[in-house]
Tab-separated table of C-alpha atoms in Angstrom:
chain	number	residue	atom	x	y	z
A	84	UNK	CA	0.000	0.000	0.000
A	85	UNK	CA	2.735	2.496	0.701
A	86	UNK	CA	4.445	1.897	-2.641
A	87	UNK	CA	1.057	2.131	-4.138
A	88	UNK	CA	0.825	5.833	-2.455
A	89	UNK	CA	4.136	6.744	-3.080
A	90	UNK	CA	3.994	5.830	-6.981
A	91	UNK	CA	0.982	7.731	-6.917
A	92	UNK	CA	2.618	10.916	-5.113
A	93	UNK	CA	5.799	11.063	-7.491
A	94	UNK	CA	3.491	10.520	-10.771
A	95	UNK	CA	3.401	13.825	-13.088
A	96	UNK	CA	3.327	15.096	-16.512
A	97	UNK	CA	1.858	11.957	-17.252
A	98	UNK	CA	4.437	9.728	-16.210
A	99	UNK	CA	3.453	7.078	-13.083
A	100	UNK	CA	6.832	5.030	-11.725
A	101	UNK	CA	5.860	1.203	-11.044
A	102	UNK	CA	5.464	0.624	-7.731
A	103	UNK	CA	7.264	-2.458	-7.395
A	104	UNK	CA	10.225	0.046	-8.209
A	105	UNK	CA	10.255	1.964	-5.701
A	106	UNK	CA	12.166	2.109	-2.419
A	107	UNK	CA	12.394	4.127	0.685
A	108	UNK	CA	14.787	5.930	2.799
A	109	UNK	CA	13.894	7.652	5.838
A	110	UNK	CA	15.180	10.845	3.752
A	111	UNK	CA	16.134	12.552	0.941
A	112	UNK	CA	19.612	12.932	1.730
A	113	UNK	CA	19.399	9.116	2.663
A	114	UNK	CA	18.298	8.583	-0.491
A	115	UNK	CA	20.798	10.103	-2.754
A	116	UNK	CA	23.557	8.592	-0.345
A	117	UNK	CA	22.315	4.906	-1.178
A	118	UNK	CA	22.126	5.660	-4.857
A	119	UNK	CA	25.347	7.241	-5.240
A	120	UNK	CA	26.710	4.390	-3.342
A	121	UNK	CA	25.465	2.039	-5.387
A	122	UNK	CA	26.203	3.019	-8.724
A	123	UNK	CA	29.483	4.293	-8.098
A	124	UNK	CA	32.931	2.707	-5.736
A	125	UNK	CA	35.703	4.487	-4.384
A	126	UNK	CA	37.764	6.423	-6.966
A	127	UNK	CA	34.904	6.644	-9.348
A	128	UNK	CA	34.133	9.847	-11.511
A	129	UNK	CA	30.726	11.018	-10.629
A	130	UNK	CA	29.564	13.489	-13.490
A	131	UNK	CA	27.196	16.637	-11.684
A	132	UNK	CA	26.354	20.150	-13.437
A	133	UNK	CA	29.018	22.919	-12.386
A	134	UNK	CA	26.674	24.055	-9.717
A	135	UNK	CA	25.341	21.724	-7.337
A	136	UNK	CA	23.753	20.710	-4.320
A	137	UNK	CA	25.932	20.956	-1.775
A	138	UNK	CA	25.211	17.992	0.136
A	139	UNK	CA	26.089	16.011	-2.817
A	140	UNK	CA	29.744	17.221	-2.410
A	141	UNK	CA	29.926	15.788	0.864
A	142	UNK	CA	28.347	12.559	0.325
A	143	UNK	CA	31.049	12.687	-2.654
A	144	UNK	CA	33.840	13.323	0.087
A	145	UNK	CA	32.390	10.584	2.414
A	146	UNK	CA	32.381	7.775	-0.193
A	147	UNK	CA	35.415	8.795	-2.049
A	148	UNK	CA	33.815	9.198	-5.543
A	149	UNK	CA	35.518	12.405	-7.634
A	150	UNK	CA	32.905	14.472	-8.872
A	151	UNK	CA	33.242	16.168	-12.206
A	152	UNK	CA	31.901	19.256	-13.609
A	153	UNK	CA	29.943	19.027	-16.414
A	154	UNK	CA	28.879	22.558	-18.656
A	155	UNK	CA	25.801	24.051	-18.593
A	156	UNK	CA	23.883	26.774	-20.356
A	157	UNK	CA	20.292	28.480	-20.222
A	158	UNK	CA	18.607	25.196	-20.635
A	159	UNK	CA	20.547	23.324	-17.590
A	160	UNK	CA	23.373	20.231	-18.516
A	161	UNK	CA	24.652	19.791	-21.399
A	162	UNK	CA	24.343	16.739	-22.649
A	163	UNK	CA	27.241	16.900	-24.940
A	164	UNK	CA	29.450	17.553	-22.040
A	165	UNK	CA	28.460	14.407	-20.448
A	166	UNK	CA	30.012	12.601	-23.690
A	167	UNK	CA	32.919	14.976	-23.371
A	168	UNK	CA	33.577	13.815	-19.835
A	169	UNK	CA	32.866	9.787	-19.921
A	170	UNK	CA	35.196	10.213	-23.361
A	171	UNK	CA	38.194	11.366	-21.153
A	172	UNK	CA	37.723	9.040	-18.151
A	173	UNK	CA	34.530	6.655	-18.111
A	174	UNK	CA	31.684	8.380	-15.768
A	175	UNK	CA	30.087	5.493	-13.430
A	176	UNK	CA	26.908	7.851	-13.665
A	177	UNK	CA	25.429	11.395	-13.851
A	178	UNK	CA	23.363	13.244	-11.166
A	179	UNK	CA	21.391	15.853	-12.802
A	180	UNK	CA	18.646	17.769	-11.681
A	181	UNK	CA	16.241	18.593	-14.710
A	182	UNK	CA	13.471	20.831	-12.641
A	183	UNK	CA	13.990	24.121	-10.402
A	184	UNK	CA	18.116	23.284	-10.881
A	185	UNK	CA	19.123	23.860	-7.304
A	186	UNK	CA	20.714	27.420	-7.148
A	187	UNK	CA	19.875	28.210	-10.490
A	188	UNK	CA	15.995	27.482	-10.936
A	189	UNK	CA	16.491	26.151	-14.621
A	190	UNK	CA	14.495	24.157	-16.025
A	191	UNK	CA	15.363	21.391	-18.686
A	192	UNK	CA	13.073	21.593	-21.843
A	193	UNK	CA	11.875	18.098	-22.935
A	194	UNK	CA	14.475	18.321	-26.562
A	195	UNK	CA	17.384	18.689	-23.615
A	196	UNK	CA	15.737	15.673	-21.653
A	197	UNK	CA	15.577	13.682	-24.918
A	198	UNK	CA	18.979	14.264	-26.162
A	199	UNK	CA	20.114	13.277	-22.532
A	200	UNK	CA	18.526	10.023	-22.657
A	201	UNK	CA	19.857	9.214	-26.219
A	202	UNK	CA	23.624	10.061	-24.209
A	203	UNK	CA	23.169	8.138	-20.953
A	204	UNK	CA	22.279	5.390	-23.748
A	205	UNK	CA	24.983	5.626	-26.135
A	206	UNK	CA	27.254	5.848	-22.961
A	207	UNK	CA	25.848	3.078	-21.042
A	208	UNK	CA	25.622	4.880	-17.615
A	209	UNK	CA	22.951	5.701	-14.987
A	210	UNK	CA	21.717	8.912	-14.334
A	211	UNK	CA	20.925	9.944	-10.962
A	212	UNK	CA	17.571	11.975	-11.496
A	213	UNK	CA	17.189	14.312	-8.270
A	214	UNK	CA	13.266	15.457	-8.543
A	215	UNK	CA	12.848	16.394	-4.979
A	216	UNK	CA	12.013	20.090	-6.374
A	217	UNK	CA	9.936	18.964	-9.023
A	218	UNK	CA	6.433	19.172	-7.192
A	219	UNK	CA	6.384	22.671	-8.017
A	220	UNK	CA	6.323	21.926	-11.985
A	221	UNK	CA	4.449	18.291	-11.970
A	222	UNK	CA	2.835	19.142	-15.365
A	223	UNK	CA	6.708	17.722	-16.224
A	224	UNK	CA	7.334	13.993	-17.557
A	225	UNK	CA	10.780	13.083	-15.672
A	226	UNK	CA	14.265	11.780	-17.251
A	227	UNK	CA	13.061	8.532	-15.759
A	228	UNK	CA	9.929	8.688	-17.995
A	229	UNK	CA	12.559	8.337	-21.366
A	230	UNK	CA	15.044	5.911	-19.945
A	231	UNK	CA	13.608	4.179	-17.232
A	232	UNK	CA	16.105	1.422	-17.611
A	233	UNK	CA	18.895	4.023	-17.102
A	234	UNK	CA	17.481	6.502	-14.374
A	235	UNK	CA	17.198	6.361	-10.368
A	236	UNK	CA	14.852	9.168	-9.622
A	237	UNK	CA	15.270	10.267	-5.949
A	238	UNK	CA	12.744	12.506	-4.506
A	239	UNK	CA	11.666	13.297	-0.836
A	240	UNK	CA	8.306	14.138	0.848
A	241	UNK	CA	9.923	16.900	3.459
A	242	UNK	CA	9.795	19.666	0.792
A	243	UNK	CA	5.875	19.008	0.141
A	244	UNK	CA	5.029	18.677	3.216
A	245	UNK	CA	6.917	19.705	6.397
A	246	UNK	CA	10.799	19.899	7.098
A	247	UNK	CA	10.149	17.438	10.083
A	248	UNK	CA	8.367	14.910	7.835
A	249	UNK	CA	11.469	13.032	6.696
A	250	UNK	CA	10.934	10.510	4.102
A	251	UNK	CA	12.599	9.909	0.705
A	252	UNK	CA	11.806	8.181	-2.427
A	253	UNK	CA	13.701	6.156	-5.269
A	254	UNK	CA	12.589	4.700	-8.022
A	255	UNK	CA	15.077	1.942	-9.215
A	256	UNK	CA	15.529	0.299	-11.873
A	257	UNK	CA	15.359	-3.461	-11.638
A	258	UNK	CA	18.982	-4.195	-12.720
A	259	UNK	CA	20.158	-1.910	-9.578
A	260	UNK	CA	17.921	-2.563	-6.953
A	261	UNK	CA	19.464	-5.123	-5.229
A	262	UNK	CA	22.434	-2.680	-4.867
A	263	UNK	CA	20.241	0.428	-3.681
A	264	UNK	CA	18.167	-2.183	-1.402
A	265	UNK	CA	21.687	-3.032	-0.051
A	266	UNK	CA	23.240	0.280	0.303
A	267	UNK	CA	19.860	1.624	2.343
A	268	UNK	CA	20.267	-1.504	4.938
A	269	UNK	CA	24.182	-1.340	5.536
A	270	UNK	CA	23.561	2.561	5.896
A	271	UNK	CA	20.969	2.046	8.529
A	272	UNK	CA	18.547	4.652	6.300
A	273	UNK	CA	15.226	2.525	6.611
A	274	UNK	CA	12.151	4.957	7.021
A	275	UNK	CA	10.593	5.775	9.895
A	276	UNK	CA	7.014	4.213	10.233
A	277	UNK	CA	5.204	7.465	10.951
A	278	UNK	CA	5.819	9.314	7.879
A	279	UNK	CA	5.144	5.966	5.839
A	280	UNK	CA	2.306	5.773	6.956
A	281	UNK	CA	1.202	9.341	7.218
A	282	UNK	CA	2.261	9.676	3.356
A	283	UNK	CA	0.529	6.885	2.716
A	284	UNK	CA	-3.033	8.134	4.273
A	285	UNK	CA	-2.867	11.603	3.328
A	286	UNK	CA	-2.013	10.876	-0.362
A	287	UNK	CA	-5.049	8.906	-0.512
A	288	UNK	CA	-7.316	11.755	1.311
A	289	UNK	CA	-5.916	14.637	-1.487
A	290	UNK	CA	-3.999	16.289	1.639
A	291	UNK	CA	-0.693	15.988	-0.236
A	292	UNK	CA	-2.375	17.687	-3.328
A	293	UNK	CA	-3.906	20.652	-1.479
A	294	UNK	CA	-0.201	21.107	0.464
A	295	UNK	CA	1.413	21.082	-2.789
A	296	UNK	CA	-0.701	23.322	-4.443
A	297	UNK	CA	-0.794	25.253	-1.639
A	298	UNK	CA	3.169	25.717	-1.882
A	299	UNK	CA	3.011	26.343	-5.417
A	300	UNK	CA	0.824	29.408	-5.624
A	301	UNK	CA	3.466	30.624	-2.271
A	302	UNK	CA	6.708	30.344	-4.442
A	303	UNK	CA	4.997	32.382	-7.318
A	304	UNK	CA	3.839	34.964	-4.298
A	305	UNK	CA	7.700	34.718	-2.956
A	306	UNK	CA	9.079	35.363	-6.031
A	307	UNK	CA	7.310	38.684	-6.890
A	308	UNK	CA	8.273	39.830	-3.046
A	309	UNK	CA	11.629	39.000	-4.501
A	310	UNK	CA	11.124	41.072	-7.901
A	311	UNK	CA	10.020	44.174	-6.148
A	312	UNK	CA	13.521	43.851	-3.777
A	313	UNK	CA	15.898	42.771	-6.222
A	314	UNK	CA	14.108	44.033	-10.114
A	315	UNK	CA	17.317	46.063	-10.490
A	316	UNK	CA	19.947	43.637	-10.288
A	317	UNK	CA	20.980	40.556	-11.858
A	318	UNK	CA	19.255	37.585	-10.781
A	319	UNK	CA	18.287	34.463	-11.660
A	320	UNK	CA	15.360	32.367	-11.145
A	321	UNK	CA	11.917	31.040	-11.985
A	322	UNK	CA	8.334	31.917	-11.363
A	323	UNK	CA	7.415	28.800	-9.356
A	324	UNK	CA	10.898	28.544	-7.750
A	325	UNK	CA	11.402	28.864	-3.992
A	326	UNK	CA	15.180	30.068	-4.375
A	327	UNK	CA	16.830	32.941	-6.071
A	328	UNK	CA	20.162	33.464	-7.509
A	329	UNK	CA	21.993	36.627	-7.550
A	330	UNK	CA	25.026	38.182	-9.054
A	331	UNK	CA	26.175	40.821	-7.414
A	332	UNK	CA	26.929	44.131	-8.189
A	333	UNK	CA	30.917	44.967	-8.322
A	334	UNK	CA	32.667	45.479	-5.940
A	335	UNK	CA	31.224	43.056	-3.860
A	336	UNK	CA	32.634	39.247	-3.143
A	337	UNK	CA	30.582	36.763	-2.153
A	338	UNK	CA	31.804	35.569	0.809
A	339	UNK	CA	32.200	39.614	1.573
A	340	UNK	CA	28.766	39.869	1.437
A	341	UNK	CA	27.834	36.934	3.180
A	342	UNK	CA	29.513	37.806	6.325
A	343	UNK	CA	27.632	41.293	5.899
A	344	UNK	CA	24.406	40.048	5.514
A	345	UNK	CA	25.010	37.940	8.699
A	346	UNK	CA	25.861	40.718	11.139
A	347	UNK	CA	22.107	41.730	10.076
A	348	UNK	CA	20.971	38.585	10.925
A	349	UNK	CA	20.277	37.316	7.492
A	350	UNK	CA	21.733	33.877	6.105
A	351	UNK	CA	22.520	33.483	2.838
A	352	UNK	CA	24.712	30.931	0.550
A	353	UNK	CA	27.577	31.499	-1.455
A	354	UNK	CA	28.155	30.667	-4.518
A	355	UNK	CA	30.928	28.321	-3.354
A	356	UNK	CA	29.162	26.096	-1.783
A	357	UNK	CA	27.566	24.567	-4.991
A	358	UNK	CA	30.863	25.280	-7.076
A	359	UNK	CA	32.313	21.528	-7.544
A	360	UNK	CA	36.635	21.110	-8.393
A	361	UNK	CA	38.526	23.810	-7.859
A	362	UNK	CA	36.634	26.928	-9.498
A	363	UNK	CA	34.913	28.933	-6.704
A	364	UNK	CA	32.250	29.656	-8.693
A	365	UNK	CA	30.840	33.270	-9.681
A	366	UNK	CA	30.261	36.027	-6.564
A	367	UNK	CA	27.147	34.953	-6.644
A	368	UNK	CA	24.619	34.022	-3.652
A	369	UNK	CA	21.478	31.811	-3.281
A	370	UNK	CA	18.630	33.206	-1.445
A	371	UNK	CA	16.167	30.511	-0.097
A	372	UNK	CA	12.787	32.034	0.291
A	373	UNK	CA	10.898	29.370	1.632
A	374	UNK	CA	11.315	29.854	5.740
A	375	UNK	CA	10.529	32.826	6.668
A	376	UNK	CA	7.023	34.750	6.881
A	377	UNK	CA	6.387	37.018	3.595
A	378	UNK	CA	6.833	39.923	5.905
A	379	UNK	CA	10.389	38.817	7.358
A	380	UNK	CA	11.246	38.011	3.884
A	381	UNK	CA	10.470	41.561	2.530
A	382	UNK	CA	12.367	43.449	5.424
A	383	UNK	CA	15.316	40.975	5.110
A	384	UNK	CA	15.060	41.392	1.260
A	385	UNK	CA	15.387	45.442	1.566
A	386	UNK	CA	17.956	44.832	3.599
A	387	UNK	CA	20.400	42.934	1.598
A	388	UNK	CA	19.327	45.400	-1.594
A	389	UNK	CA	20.238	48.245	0.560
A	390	UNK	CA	23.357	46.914	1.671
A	391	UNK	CA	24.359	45.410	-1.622
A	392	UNK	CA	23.973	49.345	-3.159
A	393	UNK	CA	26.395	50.484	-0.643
A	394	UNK	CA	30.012	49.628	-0.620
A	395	UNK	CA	31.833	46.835	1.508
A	396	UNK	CA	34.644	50.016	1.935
A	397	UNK	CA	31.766	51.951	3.568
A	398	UNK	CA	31.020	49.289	5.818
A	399	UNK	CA	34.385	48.237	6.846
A	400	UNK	CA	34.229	52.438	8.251
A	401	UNK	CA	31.240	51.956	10.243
């Protein structure tokens, strides 16, 4: 019954996993960690876009996989660059993530997703499809929907519903599911049976739907608090995103302005922390505008646009 619901939960843009495919972590994190460890060994070259989530790096780091950049442009990865990269060392798989790109809110456009399919084909490798976003664009088919035989789609049900409501997903293919079975039990990353089971009944009831629709119509309302803050400088995101990425203005540095923002109380990420190999990445931050009330989001938002129009000299006098 809980695969049932969960199949159910993860279906959109017309695409429905089996649910004899799926398995369960007791998070999203979890989740990721098991798949990575399955697909890849110690020493292997795990292909990610330039920017990525951070928490990828470290499960990288912990398992002793070598991540490698991979280009991208408006439309998200390349998928040229993945054939560039397997061609110079053989990638053991790809993580990718095709909706609301966490920092940079792109979104892959189904010709991208099909050419990406025909690559992890040609190539023979697994992609690592990480969808835990994707609730806010379901009207999308997945990766997983075009090579199902060559995509593990990891998702998680803390981002729909509550941050305290820890469950993730993955749907496996058969030929690697004894692996990701394994990986989840010798981790110790079994779910708990509360959110199981509370997944499981409040799919059925339509509470999942109403949260998620819920959320979506709130991103779209935290982005426009966001365009009236930040509508003169260069930024970067989507209309149903619940992050924000901005460039910002000369002569500012990134982790400059990160340790300004935070004597005001305000946290924000650097561009750093999703930079993978030795490039630092742009001075750049990510704003996450999910937390905090739309009125503590507006005042911290004038804040950060006021200070990022002054000068970090002017500060460093105050």
């Amino acid at each position: 019954a809980a695969r049932a619901a969960a199949a159910d939960l993860l279906a959109r843009g017309g695409w429905c996993p089996d649910p004899a495919r799926v398995l369960f972590a007791g998070s999203g994190r979890q989740a990721i960690s098991a798949v990575v460890a399955a697909l890849t060994r110690p020493g292997a070259r795990l292909g990610v876009e330039e920017l990525t989530y951070p928490v990828l790096k470290a499960i990288a780091t912990r398992l002793g996989v070598t991540l490698v950049p991979l280009a991208m442009d408006g439309a998200g990865l390349i998928p040229e660059a993945v054939e560039e990269a397997h061609r110079a060392g053989p990638l053991h798989a790809v993580y990718v993530q095709p909706v609301l790109h966490n920092p940079l809110s792109l979104t892959m456009p189904a010709e991208r997703l099909d050419r990406l399919a025909d690559v992890l084909l040609t190539c023979g490798i697994h992609a690592i499809e990480d969808a835990v976003w994707a609730f806010l664009r379901d009207d999308l088919p997945p990766l997983a929907s075009r090579v199902p035989e060559r995509t593990v789609l990891v998702d998680s049900l803390s981002k729909r519903l509550a941050p305290g409501l820890s469950l993730g997903f993955a749907v496996v293919p058969a030929a690697v599911s004894g692996g990701v079975a394994a990986a989840l039990r010798s981790g110790g990353w079994a779910p708990m049976g509360f959110p199981l089971e509370a997944m499981a009944q409040w799919q059925a009831v339509g509470a999942v739907e109403t949260l998620v629709r819920a959320k979506q119509r709130q991103a779209v309302e935290r982005q426009e608090i966001a365009e009236r803050h930040l509508g003169d400088f260069v930024t970067r995101s989507a209309p149903g995103s619940y992050y924000r990425w901005w460039e910002l203005p000369r002569p500012w540095r990134a982790d400059t302005f990160v340790a300004a923002a935070a004597r005001h109380g305000i946290a924000v990420t650097p561009a750093a922390a999703f930079a993978v190999g030795r490039h630092r990445g742009p001075h750049a931050i990510r704003l996450g505008l999910a937390s905090p009330s739309a009125e503590t989001l507006s005042r911290a938002l004038a804040t950060l646009a006021d200070l990022a129009r002054s000068a970090p000299e002017d500060l460093a006098q105050d």
